[in-house]
Coordinates of C-alpha atoms in Angstrom, one line a residue:
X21 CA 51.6 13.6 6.4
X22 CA 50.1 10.5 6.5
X23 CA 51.2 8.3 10.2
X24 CA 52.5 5.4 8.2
X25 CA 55.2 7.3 6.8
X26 CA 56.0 7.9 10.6
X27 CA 55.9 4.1 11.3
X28 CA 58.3 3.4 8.5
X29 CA 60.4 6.0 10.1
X30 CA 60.6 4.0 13.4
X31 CA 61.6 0.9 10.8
X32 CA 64.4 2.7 9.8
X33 CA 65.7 3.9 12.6
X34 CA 66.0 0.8 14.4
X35 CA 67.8 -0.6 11.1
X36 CA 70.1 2.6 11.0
X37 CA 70.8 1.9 14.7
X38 CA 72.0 -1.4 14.4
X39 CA 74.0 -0.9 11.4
X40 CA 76.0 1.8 12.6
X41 CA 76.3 0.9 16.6
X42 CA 78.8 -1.5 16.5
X43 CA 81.0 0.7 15.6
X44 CA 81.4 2.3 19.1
X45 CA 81.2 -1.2 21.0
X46 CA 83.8 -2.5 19.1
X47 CA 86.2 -2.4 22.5
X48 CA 83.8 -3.8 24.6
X49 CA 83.1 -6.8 22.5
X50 CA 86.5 -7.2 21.5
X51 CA 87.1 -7.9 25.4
X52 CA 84.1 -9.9 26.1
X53 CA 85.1 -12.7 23.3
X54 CA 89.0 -12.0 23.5
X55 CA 89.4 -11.2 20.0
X56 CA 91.3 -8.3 18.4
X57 CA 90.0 -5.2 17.3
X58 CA 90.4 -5.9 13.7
X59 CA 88.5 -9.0 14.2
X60 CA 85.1 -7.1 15.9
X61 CA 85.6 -4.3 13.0
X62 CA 84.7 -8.0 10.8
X63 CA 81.4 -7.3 12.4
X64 CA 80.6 -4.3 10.7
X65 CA 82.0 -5.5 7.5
X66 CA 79.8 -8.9 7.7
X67 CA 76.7 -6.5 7.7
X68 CA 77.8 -4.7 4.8
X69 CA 77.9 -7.6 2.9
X70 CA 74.5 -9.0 4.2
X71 CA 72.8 -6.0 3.2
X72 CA 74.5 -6.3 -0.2
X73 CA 73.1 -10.1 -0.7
X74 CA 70.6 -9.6 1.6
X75 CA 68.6 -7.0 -0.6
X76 CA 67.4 -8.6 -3.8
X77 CA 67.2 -12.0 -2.4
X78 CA 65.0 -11.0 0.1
X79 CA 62.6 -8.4 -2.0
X80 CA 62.7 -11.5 -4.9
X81 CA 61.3 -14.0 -2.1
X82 CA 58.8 -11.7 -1.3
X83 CA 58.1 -10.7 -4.9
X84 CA 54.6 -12.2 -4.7
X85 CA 53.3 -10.9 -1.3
X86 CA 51.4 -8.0 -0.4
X87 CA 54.0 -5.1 0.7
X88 CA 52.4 -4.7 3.9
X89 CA 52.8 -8.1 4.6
X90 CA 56.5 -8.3 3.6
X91 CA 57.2 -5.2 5.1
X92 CA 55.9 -6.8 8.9
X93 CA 57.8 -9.8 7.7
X94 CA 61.3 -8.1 7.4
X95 CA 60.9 -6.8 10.8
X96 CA 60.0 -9.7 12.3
X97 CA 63.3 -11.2 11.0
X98 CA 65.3 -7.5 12.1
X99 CA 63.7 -8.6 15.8
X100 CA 65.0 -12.2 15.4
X101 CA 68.6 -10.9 14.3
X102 CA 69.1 -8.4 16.6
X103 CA 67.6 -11.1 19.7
X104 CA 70.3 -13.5 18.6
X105 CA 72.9 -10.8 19.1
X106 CA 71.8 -9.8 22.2
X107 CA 71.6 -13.4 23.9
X108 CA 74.9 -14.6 21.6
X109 CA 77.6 -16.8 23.9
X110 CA 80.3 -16.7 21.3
X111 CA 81.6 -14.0 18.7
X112 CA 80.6 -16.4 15.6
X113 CA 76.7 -16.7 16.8
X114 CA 77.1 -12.3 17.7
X115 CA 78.4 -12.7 13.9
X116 CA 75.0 -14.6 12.4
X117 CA 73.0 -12.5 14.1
X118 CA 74.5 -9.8 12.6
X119 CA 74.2 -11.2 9.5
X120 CA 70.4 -11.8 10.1
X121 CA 69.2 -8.5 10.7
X122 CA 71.4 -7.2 7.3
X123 CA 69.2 -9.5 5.4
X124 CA 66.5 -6.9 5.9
X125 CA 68.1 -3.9 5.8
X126 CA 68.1 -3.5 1.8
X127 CA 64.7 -5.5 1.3
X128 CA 62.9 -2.9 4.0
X129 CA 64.5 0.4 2.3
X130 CA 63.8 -1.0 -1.0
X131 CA 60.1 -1.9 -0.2
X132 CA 59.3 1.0 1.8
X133 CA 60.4 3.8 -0.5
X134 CA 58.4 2.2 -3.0
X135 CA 55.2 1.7 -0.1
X136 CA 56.2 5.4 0.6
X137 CA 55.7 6.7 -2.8
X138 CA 52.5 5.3 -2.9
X139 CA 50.9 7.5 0.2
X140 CA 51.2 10.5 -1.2
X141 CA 50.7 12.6 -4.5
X142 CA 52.8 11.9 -7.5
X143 CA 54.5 15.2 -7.1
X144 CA 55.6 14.4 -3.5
X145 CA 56.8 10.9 -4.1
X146 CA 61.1 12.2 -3.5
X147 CA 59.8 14.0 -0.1
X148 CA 57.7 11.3 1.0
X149 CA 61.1 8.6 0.6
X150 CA 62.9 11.2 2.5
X151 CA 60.6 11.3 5.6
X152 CA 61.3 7.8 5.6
X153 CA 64.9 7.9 5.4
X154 CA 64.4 10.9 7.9
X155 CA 64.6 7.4 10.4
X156 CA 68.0 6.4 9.2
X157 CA 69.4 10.2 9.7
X158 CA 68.1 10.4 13.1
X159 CA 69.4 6.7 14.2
X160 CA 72.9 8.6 13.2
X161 CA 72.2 11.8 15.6
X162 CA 70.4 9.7 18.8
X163 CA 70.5 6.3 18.1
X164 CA 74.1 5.6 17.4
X165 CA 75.4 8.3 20.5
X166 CA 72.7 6.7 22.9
X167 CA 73.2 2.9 22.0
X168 CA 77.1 3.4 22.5
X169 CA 76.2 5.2 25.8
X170 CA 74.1 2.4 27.3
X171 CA 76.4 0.2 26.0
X172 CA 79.1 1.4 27.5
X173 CA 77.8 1.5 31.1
X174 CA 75.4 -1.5 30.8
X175 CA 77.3 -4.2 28.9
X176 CA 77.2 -4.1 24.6
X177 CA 74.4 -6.6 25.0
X178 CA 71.4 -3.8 26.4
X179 CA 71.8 -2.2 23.1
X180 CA 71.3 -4.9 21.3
X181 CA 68.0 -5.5 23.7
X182 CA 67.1 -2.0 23.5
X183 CA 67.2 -2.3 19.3
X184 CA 65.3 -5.8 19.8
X185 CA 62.8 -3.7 21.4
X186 CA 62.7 -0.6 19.1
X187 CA 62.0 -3.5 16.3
X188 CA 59.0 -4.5 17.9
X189 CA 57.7 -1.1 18.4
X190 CA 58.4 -0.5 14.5
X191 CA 56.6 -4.0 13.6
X192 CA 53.5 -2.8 15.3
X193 CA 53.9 0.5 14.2
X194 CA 53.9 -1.0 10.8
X195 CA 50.8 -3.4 11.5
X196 CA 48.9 -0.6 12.9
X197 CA 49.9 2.5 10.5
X198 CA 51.2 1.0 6.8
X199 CA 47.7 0.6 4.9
X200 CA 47.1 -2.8 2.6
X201 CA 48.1 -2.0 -1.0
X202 CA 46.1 -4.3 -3.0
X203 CA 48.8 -6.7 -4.6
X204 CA 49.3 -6.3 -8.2
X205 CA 48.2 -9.7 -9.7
X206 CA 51.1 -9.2 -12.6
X207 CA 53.8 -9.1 -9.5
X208 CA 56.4 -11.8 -9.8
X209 CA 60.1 -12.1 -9.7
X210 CA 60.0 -12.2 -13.7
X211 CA 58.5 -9.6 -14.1
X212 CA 61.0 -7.2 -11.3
X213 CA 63.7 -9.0 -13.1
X214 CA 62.7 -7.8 -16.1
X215 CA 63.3 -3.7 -15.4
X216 CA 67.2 -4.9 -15.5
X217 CA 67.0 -5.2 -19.3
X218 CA 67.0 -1.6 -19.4
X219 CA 70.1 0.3 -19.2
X220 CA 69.0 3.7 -17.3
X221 CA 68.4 1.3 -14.3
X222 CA 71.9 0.2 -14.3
X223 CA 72.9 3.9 -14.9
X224 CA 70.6 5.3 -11.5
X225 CA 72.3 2.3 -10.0
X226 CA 76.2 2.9 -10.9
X227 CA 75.2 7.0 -10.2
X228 CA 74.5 5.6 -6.6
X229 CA 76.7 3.7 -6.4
X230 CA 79.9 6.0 -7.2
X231 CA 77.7 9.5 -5.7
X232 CA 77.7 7.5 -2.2
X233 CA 81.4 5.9 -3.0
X234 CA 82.5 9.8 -2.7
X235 CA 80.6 10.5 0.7
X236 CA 81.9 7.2 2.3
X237 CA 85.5 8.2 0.8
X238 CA 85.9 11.1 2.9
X239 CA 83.5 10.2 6.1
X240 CA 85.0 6.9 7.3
X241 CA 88.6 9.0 8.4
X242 CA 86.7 11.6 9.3
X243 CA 87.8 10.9 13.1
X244 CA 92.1 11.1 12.2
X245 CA 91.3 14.0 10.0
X246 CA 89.9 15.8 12.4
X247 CA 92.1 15.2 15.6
X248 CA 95.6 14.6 13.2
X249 CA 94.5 17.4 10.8
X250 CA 92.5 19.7 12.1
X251 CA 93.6 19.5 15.6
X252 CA 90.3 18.4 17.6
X253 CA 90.8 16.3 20.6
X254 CA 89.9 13.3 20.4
X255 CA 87.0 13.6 22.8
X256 CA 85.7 16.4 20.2
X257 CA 84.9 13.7 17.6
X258 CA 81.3 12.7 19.2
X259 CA 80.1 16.3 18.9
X260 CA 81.6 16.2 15.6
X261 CA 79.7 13.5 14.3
X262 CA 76.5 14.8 16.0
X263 CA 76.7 17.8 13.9
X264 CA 77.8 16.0 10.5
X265 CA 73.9 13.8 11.5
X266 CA 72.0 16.9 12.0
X267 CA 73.5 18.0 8.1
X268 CA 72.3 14.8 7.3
X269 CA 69.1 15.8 8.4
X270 CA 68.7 18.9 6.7
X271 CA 70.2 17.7 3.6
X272 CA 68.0 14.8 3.4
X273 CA 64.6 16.7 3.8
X274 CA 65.8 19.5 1.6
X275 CA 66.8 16.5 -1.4
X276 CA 63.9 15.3 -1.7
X277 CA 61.9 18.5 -1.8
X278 CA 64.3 19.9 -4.5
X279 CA 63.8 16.3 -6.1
X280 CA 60.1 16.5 -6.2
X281 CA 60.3 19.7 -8.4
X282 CA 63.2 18.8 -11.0
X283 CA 64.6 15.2 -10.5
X284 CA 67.4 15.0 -12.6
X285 CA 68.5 18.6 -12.7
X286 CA 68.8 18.4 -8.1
X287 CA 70.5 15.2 -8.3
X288 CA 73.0 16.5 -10.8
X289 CA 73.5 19.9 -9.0
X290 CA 74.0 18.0 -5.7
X291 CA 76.3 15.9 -7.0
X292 CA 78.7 18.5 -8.9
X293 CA 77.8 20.6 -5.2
X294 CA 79.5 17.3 -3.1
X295 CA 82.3 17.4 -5.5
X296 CA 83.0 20.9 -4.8
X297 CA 82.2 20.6 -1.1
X298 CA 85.1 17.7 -0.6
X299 CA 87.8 19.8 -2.4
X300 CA 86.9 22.9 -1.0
X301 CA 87.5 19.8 2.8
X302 CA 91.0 19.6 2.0
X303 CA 91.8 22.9 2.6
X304 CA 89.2 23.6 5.6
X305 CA 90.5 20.6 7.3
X306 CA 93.7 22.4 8.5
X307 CA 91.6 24.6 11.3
X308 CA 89.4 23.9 13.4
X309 CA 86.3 26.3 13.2
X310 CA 86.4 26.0 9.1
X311 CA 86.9 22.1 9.2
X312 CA 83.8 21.9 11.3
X313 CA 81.7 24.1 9.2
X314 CA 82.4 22.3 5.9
X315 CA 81.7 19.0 8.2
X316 CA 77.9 20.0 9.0
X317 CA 78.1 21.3 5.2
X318 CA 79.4 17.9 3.9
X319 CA 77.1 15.8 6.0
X320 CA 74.0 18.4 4.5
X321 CA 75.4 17.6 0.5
X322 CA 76.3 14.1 0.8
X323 CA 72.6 12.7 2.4
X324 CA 71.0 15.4 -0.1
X325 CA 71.8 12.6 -2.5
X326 CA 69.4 10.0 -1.3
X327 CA 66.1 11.0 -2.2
X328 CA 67.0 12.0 -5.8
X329 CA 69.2 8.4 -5.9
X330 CA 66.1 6.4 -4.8
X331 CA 63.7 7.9 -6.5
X332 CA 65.5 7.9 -10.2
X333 CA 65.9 3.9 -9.9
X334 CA 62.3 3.7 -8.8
X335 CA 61.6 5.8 -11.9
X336 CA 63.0 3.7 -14.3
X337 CA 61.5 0.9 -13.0
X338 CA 58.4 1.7 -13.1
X339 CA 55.8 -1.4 -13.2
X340 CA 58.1 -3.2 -11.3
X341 CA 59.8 -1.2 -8.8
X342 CA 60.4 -3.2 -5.7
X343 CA 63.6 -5.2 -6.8
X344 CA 65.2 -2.3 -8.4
X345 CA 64.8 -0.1 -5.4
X346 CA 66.1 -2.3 -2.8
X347 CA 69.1 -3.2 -5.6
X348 CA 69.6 0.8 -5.1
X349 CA 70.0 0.3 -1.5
X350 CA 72.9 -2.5 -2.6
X351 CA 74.7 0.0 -4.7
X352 CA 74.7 2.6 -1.9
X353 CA 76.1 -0.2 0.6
X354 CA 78.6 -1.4 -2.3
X355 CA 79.3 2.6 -2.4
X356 CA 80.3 2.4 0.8
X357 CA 82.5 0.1 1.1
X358 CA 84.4 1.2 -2.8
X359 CA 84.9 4.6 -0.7
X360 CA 86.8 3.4 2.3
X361 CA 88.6 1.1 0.3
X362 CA 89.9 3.5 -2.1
X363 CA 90.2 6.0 0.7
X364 CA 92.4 4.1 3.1
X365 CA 94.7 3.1 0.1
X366 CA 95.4 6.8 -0.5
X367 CA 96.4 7.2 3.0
X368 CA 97.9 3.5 3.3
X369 CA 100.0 5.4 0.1
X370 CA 101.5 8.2 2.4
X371 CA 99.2 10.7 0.8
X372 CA 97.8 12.0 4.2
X373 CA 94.4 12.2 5.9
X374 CA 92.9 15.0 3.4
X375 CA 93.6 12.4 0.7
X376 CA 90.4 10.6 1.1
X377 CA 88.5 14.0 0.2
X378 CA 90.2 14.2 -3.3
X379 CA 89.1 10.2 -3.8
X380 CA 85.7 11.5 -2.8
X381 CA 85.4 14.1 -5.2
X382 CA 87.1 12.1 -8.2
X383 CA 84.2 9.5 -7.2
X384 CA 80.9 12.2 -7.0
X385 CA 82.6 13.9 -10.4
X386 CA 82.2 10.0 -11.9
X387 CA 78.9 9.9 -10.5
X388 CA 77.9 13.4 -11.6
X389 CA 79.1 12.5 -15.3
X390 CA 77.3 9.2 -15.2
X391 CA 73.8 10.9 -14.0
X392 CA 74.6 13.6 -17.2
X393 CA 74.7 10.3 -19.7
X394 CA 72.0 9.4 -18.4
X395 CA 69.7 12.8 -19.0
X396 CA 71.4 12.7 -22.5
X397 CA 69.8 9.2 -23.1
X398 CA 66.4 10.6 -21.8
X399 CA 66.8 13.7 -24.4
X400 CA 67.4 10.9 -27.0
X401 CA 64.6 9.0 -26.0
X402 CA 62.1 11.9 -26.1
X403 CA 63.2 12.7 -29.5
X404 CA 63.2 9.6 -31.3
X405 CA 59.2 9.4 -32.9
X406 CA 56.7 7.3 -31.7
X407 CA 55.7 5.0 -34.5
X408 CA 52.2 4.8 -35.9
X409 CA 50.0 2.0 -34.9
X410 CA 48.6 0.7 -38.3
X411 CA 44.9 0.4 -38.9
X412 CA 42.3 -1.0 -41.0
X413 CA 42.6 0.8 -44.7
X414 CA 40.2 4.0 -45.4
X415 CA 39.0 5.6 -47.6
X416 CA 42.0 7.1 -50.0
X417 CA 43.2 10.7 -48.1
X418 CA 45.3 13.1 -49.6
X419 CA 49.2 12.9 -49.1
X420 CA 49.9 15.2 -45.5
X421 CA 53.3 15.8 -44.0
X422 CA 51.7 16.1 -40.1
X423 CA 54.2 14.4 -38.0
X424 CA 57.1 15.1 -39.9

């Protein structure tokens, strides 16, 4: 395993941290600015949408600079977001520096997978983009429970200076570790702008996008389905999520190991397995033992996705990958939010906490149906004939049918 896969690990841990964090210091920084809880949950919406922009504009600025380079650069500007944050006096500046540190998130994952594909052998490229994601997994089992904690007994702003600090370890990390790749000298915006022309990338991207809109339907009420379903307290919901991150683990690794052997065949099996997995939720999810097994299961299928995701955009952008992968990390981000949306309206509807699961398995069917369109286009592809280059005139051959 080559160590800069490790230091692109610590990269995206400190992003996963960050992004997800908030989320339990919402009451403390809801009381330090006197705002309402709604208005701090704008914090973790305001991310969302910086990842979204964030991701192409920032790998299309960086289109022309070695990846090592933009890769230091992106955490530089993490450090810088995350520093503001820390050190901010009012909820607006908390609010830029939020936004700051997004601007990376998409840009990094995008670049990285593609700088993580590149260490290893062609037929481990889907494992090596896990071990990197393997970062974001564990920021959802550590560094999300132990940011909280120190948050909550050392003011929300140590968390921010702890994640300021992880950034720096990940930038050196990343200095130290992540090897130069010599910079192709075709690399330009044009040319990454040019893999959109083909419509398999906006396939791999609208398969992510509506595969992860069916995780995100069903995880965001996890916490009400759970203690109003399922009949956990609500003090249960911590271990809860602790074992959905450690299926997220597994499921990560074992995605892109089963992706590495037959791409398209694992991401379409996962996906028709997370569809199956969130109907067999709503029944579960009236006791407590079966609800927390199909939890740890769920968290195993949904992250299975990832690899398989990443690397089928990457693949059909081959040349020019760096855009198209971090427009992947958009479309999971865009996925996201889709699923909460569509899954709070089913319960804003009367429709009840399980709900969200049916939404979720409606959205990974789409998804599953979109990926099969897409193998069909392949099949079409390798069947169509390769036309002939012509060439100078021979000498006069006899009439053959080879080819026909």
């Amino acid at each position: 395993m080559p160590l800069a896969l490790v230091a692109l690990a610590l990269g995206a841990f400190g992003i996963g941290t960050t992004e997800f964090v908030i989320v339990g210091l919402l009451p403390e920084v809801a009381g330090d600015f006197g705002v309402s809880i709604p208005s701090a949950g704008m914090l973790v919406t305001g991310y969302a949408l910086g990842v979204v922009v964030g991701a192409p504009l920032m790998t299309a600025a960086g289109a022309r600079l070695p990846r090592k380079i933009m890769l230091a650069a992106l955490m530089v500007v993490f450090i810088a977001g995350n520093l503001l944050c820390a050190l901010a006096g009012d909820y607006n500046l908390l609010m830029i520096g939020r936004l700051v540190a997004a601007l990376t998130h998409g840009a990094f994952f995008g670049i990285g997978s593609v700088v993580a594909a590149g260490l290893v052998a062609p037929e481990k490229k889907a494992g090596a983009i896990a071990l990197m994601f393997t970062g974001l997994t564990v920021a959802n089992v550590l560094g999300v429970p132990l940011g909280t904690f120190l948050g909550q007994h050392f003011g929300w702003r140590s968390t921010f200076w702890a994640v300021t600090a992880f950034g720096i370890v990940g930038l050196l990390g990343i200095l130290a570790l992540v090897p130069h790749q010599p910079r192709d000298p075709d690399a330009g915006l044009r040319r990454e702008l040019a893999v959109f022309r083909s419509p398999q990338v906006w396939l791999a991207l609208l398969t992510t996008t509506l595969g992860f809109a069916g995780v995100f339907a069903s995880f965001t009420y996890i916490a009400p389905m759970m203690t109003g379903v399922a009949g956990f307290s609500e003090g249960a919901v911590t271990w809860l999520l602790v074992l959905f991150g450690a299926g997220l683990c597994v499921g990560n690794m074992v995605g892109g190991r089963l992706a590495d052997r037959s791409l398209m065949r694992s991401l379409c099996l996962i996906l028709a397995a997370l569809a199956t997995v969130l109907v067999v939720f709503v029944f579960t999810a009236h006791a407590a033992l079966p609800a927390a097994l199909t939890l740890a299961a769920f968290g195993a299928i949904g992250f299975a996705t990832v690899p398989p995701l990443q690397m089928r955009v990457m693949q059909k952008a081959e040349g020019a990958p760096a855009l198209a992968s971090a427009a992947n990390i958009a479309a999971f981000n865009l996925g996201n939010a889709l699923g909460a949306w569509l899954g709070g309206t089913a319960i804003s509807h009367g429709l009840g906490y399980t709900a969200p699961n049916w939404i979720g398995a409606l959205l990974a069917a789409a998804g599953l149906l979109v990926a099969l369109l897409s193998v069909l286009l392949d099949r079409r592809s390798a069947r169509r004939p390769t036309p002939a280059r012509p060439t100078a005139p021979t000498a006069p051959a006899a009439p053959t049918h080879a080819g026909v």
